[in-house]
Coordinates of N, CA, C and O in Angstrom, one line a residue:
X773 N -53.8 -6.0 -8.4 CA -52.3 -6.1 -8.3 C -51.8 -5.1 -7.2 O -52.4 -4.1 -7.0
X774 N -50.4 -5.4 -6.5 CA -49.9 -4.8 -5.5 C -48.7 -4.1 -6.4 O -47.8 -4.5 -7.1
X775 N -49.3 -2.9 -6.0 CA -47.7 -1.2 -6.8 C -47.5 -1.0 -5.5 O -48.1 -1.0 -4.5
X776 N -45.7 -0.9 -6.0 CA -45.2 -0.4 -4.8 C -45.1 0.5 -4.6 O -45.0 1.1 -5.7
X777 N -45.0 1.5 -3.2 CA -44.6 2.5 -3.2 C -44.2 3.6 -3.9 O -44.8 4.6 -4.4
X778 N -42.6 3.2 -4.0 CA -41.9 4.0 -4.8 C -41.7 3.0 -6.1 O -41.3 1.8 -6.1
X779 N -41.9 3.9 -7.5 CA -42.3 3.4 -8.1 C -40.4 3.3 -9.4 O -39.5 4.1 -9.0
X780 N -40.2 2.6 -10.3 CA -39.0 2.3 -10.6 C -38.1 3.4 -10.9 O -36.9 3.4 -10.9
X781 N -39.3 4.7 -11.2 CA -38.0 6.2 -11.1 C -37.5 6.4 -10.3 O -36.4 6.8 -10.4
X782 N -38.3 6.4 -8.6 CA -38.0 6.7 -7.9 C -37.1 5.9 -7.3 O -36.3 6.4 -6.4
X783 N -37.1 4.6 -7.6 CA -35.6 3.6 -7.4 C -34.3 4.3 -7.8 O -33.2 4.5 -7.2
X784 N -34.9 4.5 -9.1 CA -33.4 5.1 -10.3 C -32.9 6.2 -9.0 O -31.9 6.0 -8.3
X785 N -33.8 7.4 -8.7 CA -33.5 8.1 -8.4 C -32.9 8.0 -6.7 O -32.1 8.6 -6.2
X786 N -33.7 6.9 -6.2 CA -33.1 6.7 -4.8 C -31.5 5.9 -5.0 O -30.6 5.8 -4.0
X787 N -31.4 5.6 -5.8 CA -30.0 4.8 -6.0 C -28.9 5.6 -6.6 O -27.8 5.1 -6.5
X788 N -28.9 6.7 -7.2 CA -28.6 7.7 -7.6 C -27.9 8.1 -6.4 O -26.8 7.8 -6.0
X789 N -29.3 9.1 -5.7 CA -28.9 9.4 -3.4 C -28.3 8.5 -3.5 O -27.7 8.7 -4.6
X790 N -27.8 7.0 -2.8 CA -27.3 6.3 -2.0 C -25.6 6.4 -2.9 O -24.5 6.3 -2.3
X791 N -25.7 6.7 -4.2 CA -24.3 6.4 -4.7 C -23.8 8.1 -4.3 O -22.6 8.2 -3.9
X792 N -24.4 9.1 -4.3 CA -23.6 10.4 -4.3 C -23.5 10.2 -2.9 O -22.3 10.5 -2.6
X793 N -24.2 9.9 -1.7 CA -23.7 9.9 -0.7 C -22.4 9.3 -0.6 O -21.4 9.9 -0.4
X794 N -22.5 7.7 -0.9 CA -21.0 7.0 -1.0 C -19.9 7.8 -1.4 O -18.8 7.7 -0.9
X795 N -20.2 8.5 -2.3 CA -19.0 9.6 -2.7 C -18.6 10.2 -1.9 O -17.5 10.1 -1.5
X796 N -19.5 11.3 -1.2 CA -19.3 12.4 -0.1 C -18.7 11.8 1.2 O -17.8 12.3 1.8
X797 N -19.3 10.5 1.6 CA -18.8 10.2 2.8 C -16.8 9.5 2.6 O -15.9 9.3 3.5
X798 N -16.8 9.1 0.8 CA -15.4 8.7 0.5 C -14.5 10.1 0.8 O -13.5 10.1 1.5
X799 N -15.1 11.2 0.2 CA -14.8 12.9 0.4 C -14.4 13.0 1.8 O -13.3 13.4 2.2
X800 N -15.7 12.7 2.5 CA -14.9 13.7 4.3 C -14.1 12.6 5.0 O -13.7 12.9 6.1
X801 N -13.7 11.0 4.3 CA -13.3 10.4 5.0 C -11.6 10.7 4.9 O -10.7 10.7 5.8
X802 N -11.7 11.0 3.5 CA -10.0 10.9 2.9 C -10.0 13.0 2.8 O -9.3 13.5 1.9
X803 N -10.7 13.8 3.5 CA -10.3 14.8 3.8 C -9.2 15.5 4.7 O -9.3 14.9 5.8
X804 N -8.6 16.0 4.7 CA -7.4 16.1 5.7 C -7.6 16.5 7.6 O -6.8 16.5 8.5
X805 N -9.0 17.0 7.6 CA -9.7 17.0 9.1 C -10.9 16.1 9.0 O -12.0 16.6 8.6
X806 N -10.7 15.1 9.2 CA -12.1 14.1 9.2 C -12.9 14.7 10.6 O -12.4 14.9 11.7
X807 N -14.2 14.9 10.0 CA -15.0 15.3 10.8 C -16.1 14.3 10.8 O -17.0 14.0 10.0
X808 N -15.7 13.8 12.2 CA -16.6 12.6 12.7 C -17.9 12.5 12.6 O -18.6 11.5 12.1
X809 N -18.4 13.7 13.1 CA -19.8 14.2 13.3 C -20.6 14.2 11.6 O -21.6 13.6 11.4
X810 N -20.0 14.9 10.5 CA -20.9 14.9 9.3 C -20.7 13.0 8.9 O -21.5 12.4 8.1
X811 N -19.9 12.6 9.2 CA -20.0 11.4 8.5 C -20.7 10.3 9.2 O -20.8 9.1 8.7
X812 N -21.2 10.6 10.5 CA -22.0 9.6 11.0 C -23.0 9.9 10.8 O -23.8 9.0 11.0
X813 N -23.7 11.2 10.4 CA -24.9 11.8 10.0 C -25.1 12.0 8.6 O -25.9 12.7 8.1
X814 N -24.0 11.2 7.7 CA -23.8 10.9 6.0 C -24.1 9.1 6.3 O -25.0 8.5 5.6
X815 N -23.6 8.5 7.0 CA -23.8 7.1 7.4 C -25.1 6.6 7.6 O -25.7 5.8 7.1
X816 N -25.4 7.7 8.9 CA -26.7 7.1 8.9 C -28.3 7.4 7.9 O -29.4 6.9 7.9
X817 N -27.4 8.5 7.3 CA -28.6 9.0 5.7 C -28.6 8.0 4.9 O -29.5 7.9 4.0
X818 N -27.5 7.0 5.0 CA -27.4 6.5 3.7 C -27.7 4.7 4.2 O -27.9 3.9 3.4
X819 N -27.7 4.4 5.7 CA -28.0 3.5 5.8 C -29.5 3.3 5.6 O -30.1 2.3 5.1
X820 N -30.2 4.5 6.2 CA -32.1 4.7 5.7 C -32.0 4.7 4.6 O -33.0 4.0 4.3
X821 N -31.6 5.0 3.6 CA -31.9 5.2 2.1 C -31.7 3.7 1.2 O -32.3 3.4 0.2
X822 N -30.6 3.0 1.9 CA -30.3 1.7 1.6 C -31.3 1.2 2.2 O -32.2 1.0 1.3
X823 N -31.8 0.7 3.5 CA -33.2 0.2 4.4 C -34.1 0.2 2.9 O -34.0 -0.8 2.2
X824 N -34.8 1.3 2.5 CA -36.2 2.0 2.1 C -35.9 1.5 0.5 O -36.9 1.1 -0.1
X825 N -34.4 1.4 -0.3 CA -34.8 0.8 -1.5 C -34.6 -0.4 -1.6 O -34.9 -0.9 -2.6
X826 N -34.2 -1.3 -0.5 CA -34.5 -2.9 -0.4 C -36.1 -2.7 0.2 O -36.7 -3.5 -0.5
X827 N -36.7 -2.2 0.7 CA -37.7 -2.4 1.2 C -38.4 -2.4 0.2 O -39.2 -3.3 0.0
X828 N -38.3 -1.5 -0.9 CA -39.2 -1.3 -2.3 C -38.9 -2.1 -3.1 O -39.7 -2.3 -4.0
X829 N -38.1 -2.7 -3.1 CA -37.2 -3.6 -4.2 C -37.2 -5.4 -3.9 O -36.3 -6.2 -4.4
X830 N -38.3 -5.7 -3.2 CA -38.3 -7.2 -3.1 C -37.2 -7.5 -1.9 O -36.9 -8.7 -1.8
X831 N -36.6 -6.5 -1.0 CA -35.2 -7.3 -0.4 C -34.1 -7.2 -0.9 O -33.1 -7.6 -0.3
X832 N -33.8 -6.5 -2.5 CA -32.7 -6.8 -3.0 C -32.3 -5.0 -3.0 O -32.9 -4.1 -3.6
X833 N -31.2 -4.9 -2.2 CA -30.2 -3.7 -2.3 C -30.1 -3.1 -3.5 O -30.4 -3.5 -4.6
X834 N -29.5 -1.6 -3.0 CA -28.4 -1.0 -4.8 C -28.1 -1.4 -5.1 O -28.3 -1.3 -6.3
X835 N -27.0 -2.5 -4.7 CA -25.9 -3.1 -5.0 C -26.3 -4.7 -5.8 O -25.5 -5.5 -6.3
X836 N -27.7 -4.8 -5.7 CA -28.6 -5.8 -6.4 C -27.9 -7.4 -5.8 O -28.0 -8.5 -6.5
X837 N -27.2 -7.2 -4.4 CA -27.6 -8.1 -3.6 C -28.2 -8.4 -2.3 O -27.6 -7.7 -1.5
X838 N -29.2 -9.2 -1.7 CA -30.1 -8.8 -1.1 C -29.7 -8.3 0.1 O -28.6 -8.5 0.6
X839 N -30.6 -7.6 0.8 CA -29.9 -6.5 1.6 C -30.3 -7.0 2.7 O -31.4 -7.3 3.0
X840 N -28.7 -7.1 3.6 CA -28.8 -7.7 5.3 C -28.5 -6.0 5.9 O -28.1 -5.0 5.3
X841 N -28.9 -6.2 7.7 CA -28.7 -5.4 8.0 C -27.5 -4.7 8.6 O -26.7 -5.5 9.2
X842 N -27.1 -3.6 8.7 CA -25.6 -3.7 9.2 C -25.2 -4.3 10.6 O -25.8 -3.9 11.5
X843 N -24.3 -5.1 10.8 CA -24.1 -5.8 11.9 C -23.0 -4.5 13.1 O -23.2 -3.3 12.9
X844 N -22.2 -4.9 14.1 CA -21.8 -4.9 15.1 C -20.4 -5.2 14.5 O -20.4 -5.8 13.4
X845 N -19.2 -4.9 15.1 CA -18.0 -5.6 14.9 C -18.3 -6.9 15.9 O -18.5 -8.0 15.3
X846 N -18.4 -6.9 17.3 CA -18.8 -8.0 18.1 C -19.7 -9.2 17.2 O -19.6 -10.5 17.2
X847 N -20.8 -8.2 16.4 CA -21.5 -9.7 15.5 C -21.4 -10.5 14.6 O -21.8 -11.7 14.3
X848 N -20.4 -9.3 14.0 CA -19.6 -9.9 12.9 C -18.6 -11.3 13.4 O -18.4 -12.4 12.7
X849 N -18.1 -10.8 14.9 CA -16.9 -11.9 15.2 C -17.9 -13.0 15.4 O -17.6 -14.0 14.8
X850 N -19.0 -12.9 16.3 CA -19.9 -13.8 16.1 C -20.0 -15.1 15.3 O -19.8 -16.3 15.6
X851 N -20.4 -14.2 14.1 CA -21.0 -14.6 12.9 C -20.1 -15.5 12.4 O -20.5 -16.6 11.9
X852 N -18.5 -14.9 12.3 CA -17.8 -15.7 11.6 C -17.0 -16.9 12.8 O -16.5 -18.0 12.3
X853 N -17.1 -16.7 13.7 CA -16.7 -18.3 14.9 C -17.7 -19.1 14.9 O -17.6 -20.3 15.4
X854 N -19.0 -18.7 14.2 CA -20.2 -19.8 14.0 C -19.8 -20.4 13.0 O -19.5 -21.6 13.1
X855 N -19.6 -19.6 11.9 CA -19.1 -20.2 10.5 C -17.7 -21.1 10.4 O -17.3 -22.0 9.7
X856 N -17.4 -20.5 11.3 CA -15.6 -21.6 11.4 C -16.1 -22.9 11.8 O -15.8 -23.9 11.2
X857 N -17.0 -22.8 13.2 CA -17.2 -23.9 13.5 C -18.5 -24.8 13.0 O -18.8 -25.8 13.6
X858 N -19.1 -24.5 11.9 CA -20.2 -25.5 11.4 C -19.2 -26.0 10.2 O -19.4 -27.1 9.9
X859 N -18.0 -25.2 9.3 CA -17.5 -25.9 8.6 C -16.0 -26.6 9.6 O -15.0 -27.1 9.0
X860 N -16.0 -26.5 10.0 CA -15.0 -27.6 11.3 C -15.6 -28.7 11.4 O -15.0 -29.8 11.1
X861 N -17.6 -28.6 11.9 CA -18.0 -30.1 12.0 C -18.9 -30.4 10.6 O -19.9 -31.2 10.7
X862 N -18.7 -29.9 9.6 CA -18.3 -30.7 8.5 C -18.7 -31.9 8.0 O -19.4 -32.4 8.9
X863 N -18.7 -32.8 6.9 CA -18.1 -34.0 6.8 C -17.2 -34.7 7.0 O -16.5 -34.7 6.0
X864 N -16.9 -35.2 7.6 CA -14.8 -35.5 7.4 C -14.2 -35.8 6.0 O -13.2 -35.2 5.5
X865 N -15.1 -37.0 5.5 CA -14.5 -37.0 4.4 C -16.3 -37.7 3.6 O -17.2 -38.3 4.2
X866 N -16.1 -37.4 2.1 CA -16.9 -37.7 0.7 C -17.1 -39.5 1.1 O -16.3 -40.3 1.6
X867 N -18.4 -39.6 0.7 CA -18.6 -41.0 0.4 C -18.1 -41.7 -0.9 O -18.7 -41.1 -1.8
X868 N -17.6 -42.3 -1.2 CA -17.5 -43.1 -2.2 C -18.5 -43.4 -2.8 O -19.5 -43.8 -2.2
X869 N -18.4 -43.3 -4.3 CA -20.0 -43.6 -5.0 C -19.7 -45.2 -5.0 O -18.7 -45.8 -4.8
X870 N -21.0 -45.6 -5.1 CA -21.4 -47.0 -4.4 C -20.6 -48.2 -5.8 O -20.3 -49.4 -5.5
X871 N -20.6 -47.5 -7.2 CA -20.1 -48.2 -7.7 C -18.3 -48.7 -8.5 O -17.8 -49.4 -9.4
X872 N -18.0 -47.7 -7.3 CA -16.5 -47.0 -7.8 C -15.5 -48.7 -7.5 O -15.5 -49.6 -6.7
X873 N -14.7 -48.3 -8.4 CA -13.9 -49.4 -8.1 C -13.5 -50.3 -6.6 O -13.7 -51.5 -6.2
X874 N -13.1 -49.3 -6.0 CA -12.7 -48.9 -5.0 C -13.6 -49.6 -3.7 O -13.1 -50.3 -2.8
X875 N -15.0 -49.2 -3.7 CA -16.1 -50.0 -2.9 C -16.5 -51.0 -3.4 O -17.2 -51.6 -2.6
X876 N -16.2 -51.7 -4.9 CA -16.1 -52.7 -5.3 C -15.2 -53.8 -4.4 O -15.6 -54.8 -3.7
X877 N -14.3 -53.4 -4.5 CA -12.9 -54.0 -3.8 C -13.2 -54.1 -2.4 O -13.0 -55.3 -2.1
X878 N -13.6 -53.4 -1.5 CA -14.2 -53.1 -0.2 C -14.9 -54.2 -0.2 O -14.6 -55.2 0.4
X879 N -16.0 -53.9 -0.9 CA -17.4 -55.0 -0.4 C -16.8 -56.3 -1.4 O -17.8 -56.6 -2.0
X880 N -16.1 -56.9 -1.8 CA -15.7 -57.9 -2.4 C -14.8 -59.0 -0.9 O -14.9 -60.1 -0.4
X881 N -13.8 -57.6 -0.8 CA -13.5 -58.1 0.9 C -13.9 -58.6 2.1 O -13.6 -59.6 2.8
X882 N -14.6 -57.5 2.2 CA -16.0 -57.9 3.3 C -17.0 -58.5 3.2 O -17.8 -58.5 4.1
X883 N -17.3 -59.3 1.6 CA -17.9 -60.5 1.9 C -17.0 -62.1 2.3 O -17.4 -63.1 3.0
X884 N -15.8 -61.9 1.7 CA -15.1 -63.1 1.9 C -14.4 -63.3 3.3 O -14.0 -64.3 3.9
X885 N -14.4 -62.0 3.7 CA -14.2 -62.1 5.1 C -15.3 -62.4 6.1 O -14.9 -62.7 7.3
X886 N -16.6 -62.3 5.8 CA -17.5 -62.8 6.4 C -18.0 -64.4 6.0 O -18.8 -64.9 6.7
X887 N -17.7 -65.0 5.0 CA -17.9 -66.0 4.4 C -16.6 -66.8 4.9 O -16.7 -68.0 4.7
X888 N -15.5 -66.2 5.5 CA -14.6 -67.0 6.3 C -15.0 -67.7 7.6 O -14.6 -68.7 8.1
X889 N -16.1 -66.4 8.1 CA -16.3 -66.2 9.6 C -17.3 -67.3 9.4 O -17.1 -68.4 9.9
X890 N -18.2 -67.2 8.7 CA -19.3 -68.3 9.0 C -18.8 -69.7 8.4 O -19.6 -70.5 8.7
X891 N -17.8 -70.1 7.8 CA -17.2 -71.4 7.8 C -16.3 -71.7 8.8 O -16.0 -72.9 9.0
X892 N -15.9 -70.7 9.3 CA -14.9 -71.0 10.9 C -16.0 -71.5 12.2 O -15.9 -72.2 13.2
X893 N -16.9 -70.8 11.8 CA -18.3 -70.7 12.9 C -18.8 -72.1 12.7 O -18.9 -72.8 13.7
X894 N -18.9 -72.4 11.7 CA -19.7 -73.9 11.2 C -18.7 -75.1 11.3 O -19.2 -76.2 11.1
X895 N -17.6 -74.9 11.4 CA -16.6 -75.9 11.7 C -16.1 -76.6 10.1 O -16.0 -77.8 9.7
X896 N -16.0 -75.8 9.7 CA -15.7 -75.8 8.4 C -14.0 -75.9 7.8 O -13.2 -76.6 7.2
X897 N -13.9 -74.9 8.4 CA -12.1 -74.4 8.4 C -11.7 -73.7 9.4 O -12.5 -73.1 10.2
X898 N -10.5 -73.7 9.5 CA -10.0 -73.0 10.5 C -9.8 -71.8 9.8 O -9.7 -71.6 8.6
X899 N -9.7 -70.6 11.3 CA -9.4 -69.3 11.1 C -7.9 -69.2 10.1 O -7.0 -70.1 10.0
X900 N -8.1 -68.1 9.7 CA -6.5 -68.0 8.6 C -5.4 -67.8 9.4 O -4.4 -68.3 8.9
X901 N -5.4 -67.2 10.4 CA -3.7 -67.0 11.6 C -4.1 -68.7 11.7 O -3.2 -69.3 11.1
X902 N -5.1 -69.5 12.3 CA -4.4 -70.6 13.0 C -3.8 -71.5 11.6 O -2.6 -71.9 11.6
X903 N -4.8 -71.8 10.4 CA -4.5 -72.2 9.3 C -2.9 -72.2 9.1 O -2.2 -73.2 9.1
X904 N -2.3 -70.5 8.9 CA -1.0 -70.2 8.2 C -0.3 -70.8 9.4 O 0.4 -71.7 9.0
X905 N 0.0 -70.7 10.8 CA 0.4 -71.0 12.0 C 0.7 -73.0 11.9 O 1.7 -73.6 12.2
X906 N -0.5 -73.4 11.5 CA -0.2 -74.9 11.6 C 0.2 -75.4 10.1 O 0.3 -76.6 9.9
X907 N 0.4 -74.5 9.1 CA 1.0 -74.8 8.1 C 2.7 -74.4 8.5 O 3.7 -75.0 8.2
X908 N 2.6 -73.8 9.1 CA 4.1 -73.2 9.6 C 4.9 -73.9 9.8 O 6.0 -73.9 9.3
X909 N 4.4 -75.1 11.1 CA 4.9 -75.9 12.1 C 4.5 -77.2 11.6 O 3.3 -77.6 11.8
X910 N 5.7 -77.9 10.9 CA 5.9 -79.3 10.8 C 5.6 -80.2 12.2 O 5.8 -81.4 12.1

């Protein structure tokens, strides 16, 4: 059998880190001199520590959803004009289930309208405009 690394205490306890960091960095953000410098070096502690317990953990984050990596503002915009545009081209619209009233009515139509065509074709009857047209005109 394959053991992992760090083993489920050391989860408890790596997830523990990742949550007190979250605090500290909530701390110097809403401090009254935000100091840029400790919180990009609280940021990037806590993005390795996030990395290292999805890596132990099958892929799945602290937050016990699986863990992507942090993007870009630019990737993000990316990401989401892809997403606009694959739900843009879409379906247009739901098929009708095959036995719904509705495509009843449809294919009931569109056989009689083809069973028009092939008795107009065969010299059977006339088309229905010329039909109603010389019924029209005495």
């Amino acid at each position: 059998d394959y053991l992992h690394p760090v083993t489920m205490v050391e989860l408890d306890k790596l997830k523990t880190e990742i949550e007190s960091i979250g605090e500290k960095i909530k701390a110097l953000k809403a401090a009254e001199t935000v100091d840029k410098d400790a919180i990009g070096v609280a940021l990037k502690d806590l993005l390795e520590k996030k990395k290292l317990y999805a890596d132990n953990n099958n892929g799945i984050g602290a937050d016990g959803k699986p863990y992507e990596e942090p993007m870009t503002k630019a990737q993000k915009k990316a990401k989401a004009k892809a997403e606009k545009a694959a739900a843009a081209a879409g379906p247009a619209k739901p098929q009708a289930e095959p036995d719904s009233k509705g495509a009843q009515k449809k294919a009931a139509k569109k056989a009689a309208k083809l069973a028009a065509k092939v008795a107009y074709k065969s010299g059977e009857s006339a088309p229905a405009d010329a039909a109603g047209a010389a019924a029209a005109d005495p």
